Amino acid sequence: MTLSPLDRQAIVDYRVEKSRATLREAEYVMAGKFWSLTANRLYYATFYACEALLIKNGIEASTHSGVSHMMNLHFVKTEILTHEDKTLLSALFRMRQTGDYDDLTDWTQEDIEPLYPKAEEFIEKLLSIIGQSQAEALR
């Protein structure tokens, strides 16, 4: 899909805000001890930030696995992101899938609480890269 620079930026801004709002949702449901729902919201918060970064850079992906693949190809393999970043995104995806679709699987506080600060840090890293892209575009 071909987007004008203005349209592209509007979508990036929307995905960034959606990422931030979804991270707040994760915090809210975590306080209520809804661990599988927290895993879901943490995954989607990171996913929306990944989408924003890809869109900002004109990289298309139409599925969850496509987003993961493009993040790996364009940002992990180029060492902009770390292997740990990739591992976090993969783990959150698996936890979201398992928590949403598998019977007799419930995540616990011990599983989820340590992931919140990691997801928050990962999102901030992506938003920083997006901001750097914006600064470069202004030069």
PDB file of C-alpha atoms in Angstrom:
ATOM      1  CA  MET A   1       0.000   0.000   0.000  1.00  0.00           C
ATOM      2  CA  THR A   2       1.386   3.388  -0.961  1.00  0.00           C
ATOM      3  CA  LEU A   3       0.915   6.083   1.655  1.00  0.00           C
ATOM      4  CA  SER A   4       1.649   9.745   1.507  1.00  0.00           C
ATOM      5  CA  PRO A   5       4.167  10.921   4.113  1.00  0.00           C
ATOM      6  CA  LEU A   6       1.321  12.643   5.976  1.00  0.00           C
ATOM      7  CA  ASP A   7      -0.839   9.503   5.976  1.00  0.00           C
ATOM      8  CA  ARG A   8       2.116   7.362   7.040  1.00  0.00           C
ATOM      9  CA  GLN A   9       2.841   9.686   9.963  1.00  0.00           C
ATOM     10  CA  ALA A  10      -0.815   9.696  11.021  1.00  0.00           C
ATOM     11  CA  ILE A  11      -0.821   5.891  11.160  1.00  0.00           C
ATOM     12  CA  VAL A  12       2.488   5.820  13.041  1.00  0.00           C
ATOM     13  CA  ASP A  13       1.137   8.323  15.580  1.00  0.00           C
ATOM     14  CA  TYR A  14      -2.049   6.271  15.958  1.00  0.00           C
ATOM     15  CA  ARG A  15      -0.113   3.028  16.552  1.00  0.00           C
ATOM     16  CA  VAL A  16       2.186   4.736  19.055  1.00  0.00           C
ATOM     17  CA  GLU A  17      -0.795   6.022  21.020  1.00  0.00           C
ATOM     18  CA  LYS A  18      -2.481   2.612  20.785  1.00  0.00           C
ATOM     19  CA  SER A  19       0.691   1.011  22.163  1.00  0.00           C
ATOM     20  CA  ARG A  20       0.796   3.417  25.096  1.00  0.00           C
ATOM     21  CA  ALA A  21      -2.928   2.976  25.854  1.00  0.00           C
ATOM     22  CA  THR A  22      -2.634  -0.806  25.695  1.00  0.00           C
ATOM     23  CA  LEU A  23       0.332  -0.729  28.081  1.00  0.00           C
ATOM     24  CA  ARG A  24      -1.862   1.245  30.511  1.00  0.00           C
ATOM     25  CA  GLU A  25      -4.551  -1.434  30.073  1.00  0.00           C
ATOM     26  CA  ALA A  26      -1.955  -4.084  30.941  1.00  0.00           C
ATOM     27  CA  GLU A  27      -1.098  -2.228  34.123  1.00  0.00           C
ATOM     28  CA  TYR A  28      -4.787  -1.956  35.031  1.00  0.00           C
ATOM     29  CA  VAL A  29      -5.612  -5.643  34.505  1.00  0.00           C
ATOM     30  CA  MET A  30      -2.375  -6.669  36.223  1.00  0.00           C
ATOM     31  CA  ALA A  31      -3.531  -4.770  39.314  1.00  0.00           C
ATOM     32  CA  GLY A  32      -6.702  -6.859  39.166  1.00  0.00           C
ATOM     33  CA  LYS A  33      -4.590 -10.035  38.944  1.00  0.00           C
ATOM     34  CA  PHE A  34      -5.930 -11.032  35.522  1.00  0.00           C
ATOM     35  CA  TRP A  35      -2.668 -12.639  34.447  1.00  0.00           C
ATOM     36  CA  SER A  36      -3.643 -14.125  31.077  1.00  0.00           C
ATOM     37  CA  LEU A  37      -5.329 -10.871  30.093  1.00  0.00           C
ATOM     38  CA  THR A  38      -2.203  -8.994  31.190  1.00  0.00           C
ATOM     39  CA  ALA A  39      -0.108 -11.211  28.895  1.00  0.00           C
ATOM     40  CA  ASN A  40      -2.522 -10.396  26.073  1.00  0.00           C
ATOM     41  CA  ARG A  41      -2.316  -6.641  26.662  1.00  0.00           C
ATOM     42  CA  LEU A  42       1.490  -6.692  27.046  1.00  0.00           C
ATOM     43  CA  TYR A  43       1.815  -8.518  23.746  1.00  0.00           C
ATOM     44  CA  TYR A  44      -0.488  -6.114  21.936  1.00  0.00           C
ATOM     45  CA  ALA A  45       1.238  -3.066  23.437  1.00  0.00           C
ATOM     46  CA  THR A  46       4.550  -4.302  22.015  1.00  0.00           C
ATOM     47  CA  PHE A  47       2.920  -5.387  18.757  1.00  0.00           C
ATOM     48  CA  TYR A  48       1.445  -1.924  18.099  1.00  0.00           C
ATOM     49  CA  ALA A  49       4.824  -0.299  18.769  1.00  0.00           C
ATOM     50  CA  CYS A  50       6.457  -2.763  16.344  1.00  0.00           C
ATOM     51  CA  GLU A  51       3.851  -1.922  13.720  1.00  0.00           C
ATOM     52  CA  ALA A  52       4.531   1.792  14.203  1.00  0.00           C
ATOM     53  CA  LEU A  53       8.253   1.247  13.680  1.00  0.00           C
ATOM     54  CA  LEU A  54       7.718  -0.852  10.567  1.00  0.00           C
ATOM     55  CA  ILE A  55       5.226   1.597   9.063  1.00  0.00           C
ATOM     56  CA  LYS A  56       7.536   4.520   9.845  1.00  0.00           C
ATOM     57  CA  ASN A  57      10.225   2.773   7.811  1.00  0.00           C
ATOM     58  CA  GLY A  58       7.938   1.772   4.931  1.00  0.00           C
ATOM     59  CA  ILE A  59       8.092  -1.926   5.792  1.00  0.00           C
ATOM     60  CA  GLU A  60       4.898  -3.876   5.203  1.00  0.00           C
ATOM     61  CA  ALA A  61       3.659  -6.834   7.234  1.00  0.00           C
ATOM     62  CA  SER A  62       0.087  -8.084   7.293  1.00  0.00           C
ATOM     63  CA  THR A  63       0.174 -10.775  10.010  1.00  0.00           C
ATOM     64  CA  HIS A  64       1.515 -11.173  13.521  1.00  0.00           C
ATOM     65  CA  SER A  65       4.191 -13.561  12.302  1.00  0.00           C
ATOM     66  CA  GLY A  66       4.957 -11.163   9.454  1.00  0.00           C
ATOM     67  CA  VAL A  67       5.545  -8.333  11.920  1.00  0.00           C
ATOM     68  CA  SER A  68       7.834 -10.582  13.947  1.00  0.00           C
ATOM     69  CA  HIS A  69       9.730 -11.656  10.831  1.00  0.00           C
ATOM     70  CA  MET A  70      10.183  -8.088   9.575  1.00  0.00           C
ATOM     71  CA  MET A  71      11.314  -6.896  13.015  1.00  0.00           C
ATOM     72  CA  ASN A  72      13.894  -9.666  13.055  1.00  0.00           C
ATOM     73  CA  LEU A  73      15.033  -9.031   9.495  1.00  0.00           C
ATOM     74  CA  HIS A  74      15.267  -5.234   9.624  1.00  0.00           C
ATOM     75  CA  PHE A  75      16.042  -4.487  13.270  1.00  0.00           C
ATOM     76  CA  VAL A  76      17.492  -7.533  15.046  1.00  0.00           C
ATOM     77  CA  LYS A  77      19.766  -8.792  12.282  1.00  0.00           C
ATOM     78  CA  THR A  78      21.017  -5.236  11.768  1.00  0.00           C
ATOM     79  CA  GLU A  79      21.666  -5.021  15.540  1.00  0.00           C
ATOM     80  CA  ILE A  80      19.379  -2.061  16.079  1.00  0.00           C
ATOM     81  CA  LEU A  81      17.469  -4.354  18.441  1.00  0.00           C
ATOM     82  CA  THR A  82      18.954  -7.164  20.501  1.00  0.00           C
ATOM     83  CA  HIS A  83      18.338 -10.882  20.542  1.00  0.00           C
ATOM     84  CA  GLU A  84      16.760 -10.331  23.986  1.00  0.00           C
ATOM     85  CA  ASP A  85      14.273  -7.929  22.392  1.00  0.00           C
ATOM     86  CA  LYS A  86      13.341 -10.603  19.856  1.00  0.00           C
ATOM     87  CA  THR A  87      13.041 -13.217  22.606  1.00  0.00           C
ATOM     88  CA  LEU A  88      10.706 -10.969  24.625  1.00  0.00           C
ATOM     89  CA  LEU A  89       8.431 -10.340  21.655  1.00  0.00           C
ATOM     90  CA  SER A  90       8.332 -14.066  20.841  1.00  0.00           C
ATOM     91  CA  ALA A  91       7.611 -14.998  24.448  1.00  0.00           C
ATOM     92  CA  LEU A  92       4.795 -12.472  24.741  1.00  0.00           C
ATOM     93  CA  PHE A  93       3.291 -13.743  21.482  1.00  0.00           C
ATOM     94  CA  ARG A  94       3.372 -17.363  22.709  1.00  0.00           C
ATOM     95  CA  MET A  95       1.912 -16.379  26.073  1.00  0.00           C
ATOM     96  CA  ARG A  96      -0.870 -14.415  24.401  1.00  0.00           C
ATOM     97  CA  GLN A  97      -1.679 -17.334  22.108  1.00  0.00           C
ATOM     98  CA  THR A  98      -1.630 -19.860  24.941  1.00  0.00           C
ATOM     99  CA  GLY A  99      -3.602 -17.686  27.328  1.00  0.00           C
ATOM    100  CA  ASP A 100      -6.238 -16.851  24.734  1.00  0.00           C
ATOM    101  CA  TYR A 101      -6.689 -20.194  23.011  1.00  0.00           C
ATOM    102  CA  ASP A 102      -5.350 -23.138  25.022  1.00  0.00           C
ATOM    103  CA  ASP A 103      -7.542 -24.942  27.497  1.00  0.00           C
ATOM    104  CA  LEU A 104      -6.322 -25.453  31.051  1.00  0.00           C
ATOM    105  CA  THR A 105      -3.607 -22.828  30.754  1.00  0.00           C
ATOM    106  CA  ASP A 106      -3.571 -19.853  33.085  1.00  0.00           C
ATOM    107  CA  TRP A 107      -0.618 -17.563  33.602  1.00  0.00           C
ATOM    108  CA  THR A 108       0.429 -16.669  37.128  1.00  0.00           C
ATOM    109  CA  GLN A 109       1.730 -13.581  38.835  1.00  0.00           C
ATOM    110  CA  GLU A 110       5.226 -15.093  38.790  1.00  0.00           C
ATOM    111  CA  ASP A 111       4.990 -15.582  35.022  1.00  0.00           C
ATOM    112  CA  ILE A 112       3.683 -12.124  34.195  1.00  0.00           C
ATOM    113  CA  GLU A 113       4.909  -9.499  36.654  1.00  0.00           C
ATOM    114  CA  PRO A 114       8.571  -9.656  35.571  1.00  0.00           C
ATOM    115  CA  LEU A 115       7.522  -9.087  31.953  1.00  0.00           C
ATOM    116  CA  TYR A 116       5.800  -5.738  32.499  1.00  0.00           C
ATOM    117  CA  PRO A 117       8.976  -3.653  32.983  1.00  0.00           C
ATOM    118  CA  LYS A 118      10.673  -5.510  30.133  1.00  0.00           C
ATOM    119  CA  ALA A 119       7.765  -4.793  27.793  1.00  0.00           C
ATOM    120  CA  GLU A 120       7.681  -1.160  28.906  1.00  0.00           C
ATOM    121  CA  GLU A 121      11.422  -0.797  28.249  1.00  0.00           C
ATOM    122  CA  PHE A 122      11.101  -2.501  24.847  1.00  0.00           C
ATOM    123  CA  ILE A 123       8.284  -0.154  23.827  1.00  0.00           C
ATOM    124  CA  GLU A 124      10.272   2.884  24.921  1.00  0.00           C
ATOM    125  CA  LYS A 125      13.217   1.640  22.876  1.00  0.00           C
ATOM    126  CA  LEU A 126      11.013   1.312  19.792  1.00  0.00           C
ATOM    127  CA  LEU A 127       9.498   4.749  20.341  1.00  0.00           C
ATOM    128  CA  SER A 128      12.985   6.189  20.679  1.00  0.00           C
ATOM    129  CA  ILE A 129      13.962   4.635  17.343  1.00  0.00           C
ATOM    130  CA  ILE A 130      10.795   6.038  15.781  1.00  0.00           C
ATOM    131  CA  GLY A 131      11.679   9.453  17.210  1.00  0.00           C
ATOM    132  CA  GLN A 132      15.182   9.204  15.786  1.00  0.00           C
ATOM    133  CA  SER A 133      13.651   8.369  12.413  1.00  0.00           C
ATOM    134  CA  GLN A 134      11.485  11.470  12.682  1.00  0.00           C
ATOM    135  CA  ALA A 135      14.483  13.630  13.572  1.00  0.00           C
ATOM    136  CA  GLU A 136      16.415  12.228  10.609  1.00  0.00           C
ATOM    137  CA  ALA A 137      13.481  12.962   8.319  1.00  0.00           C
ATOM    138  CA  LEU A 138      13.542  16.614   9.410  1.00  0.00           C
ATOM    139  CA  ARG A 139      17.193  17.049   8.396  1.00  0.00           C
TER     140      ARG A 139
END
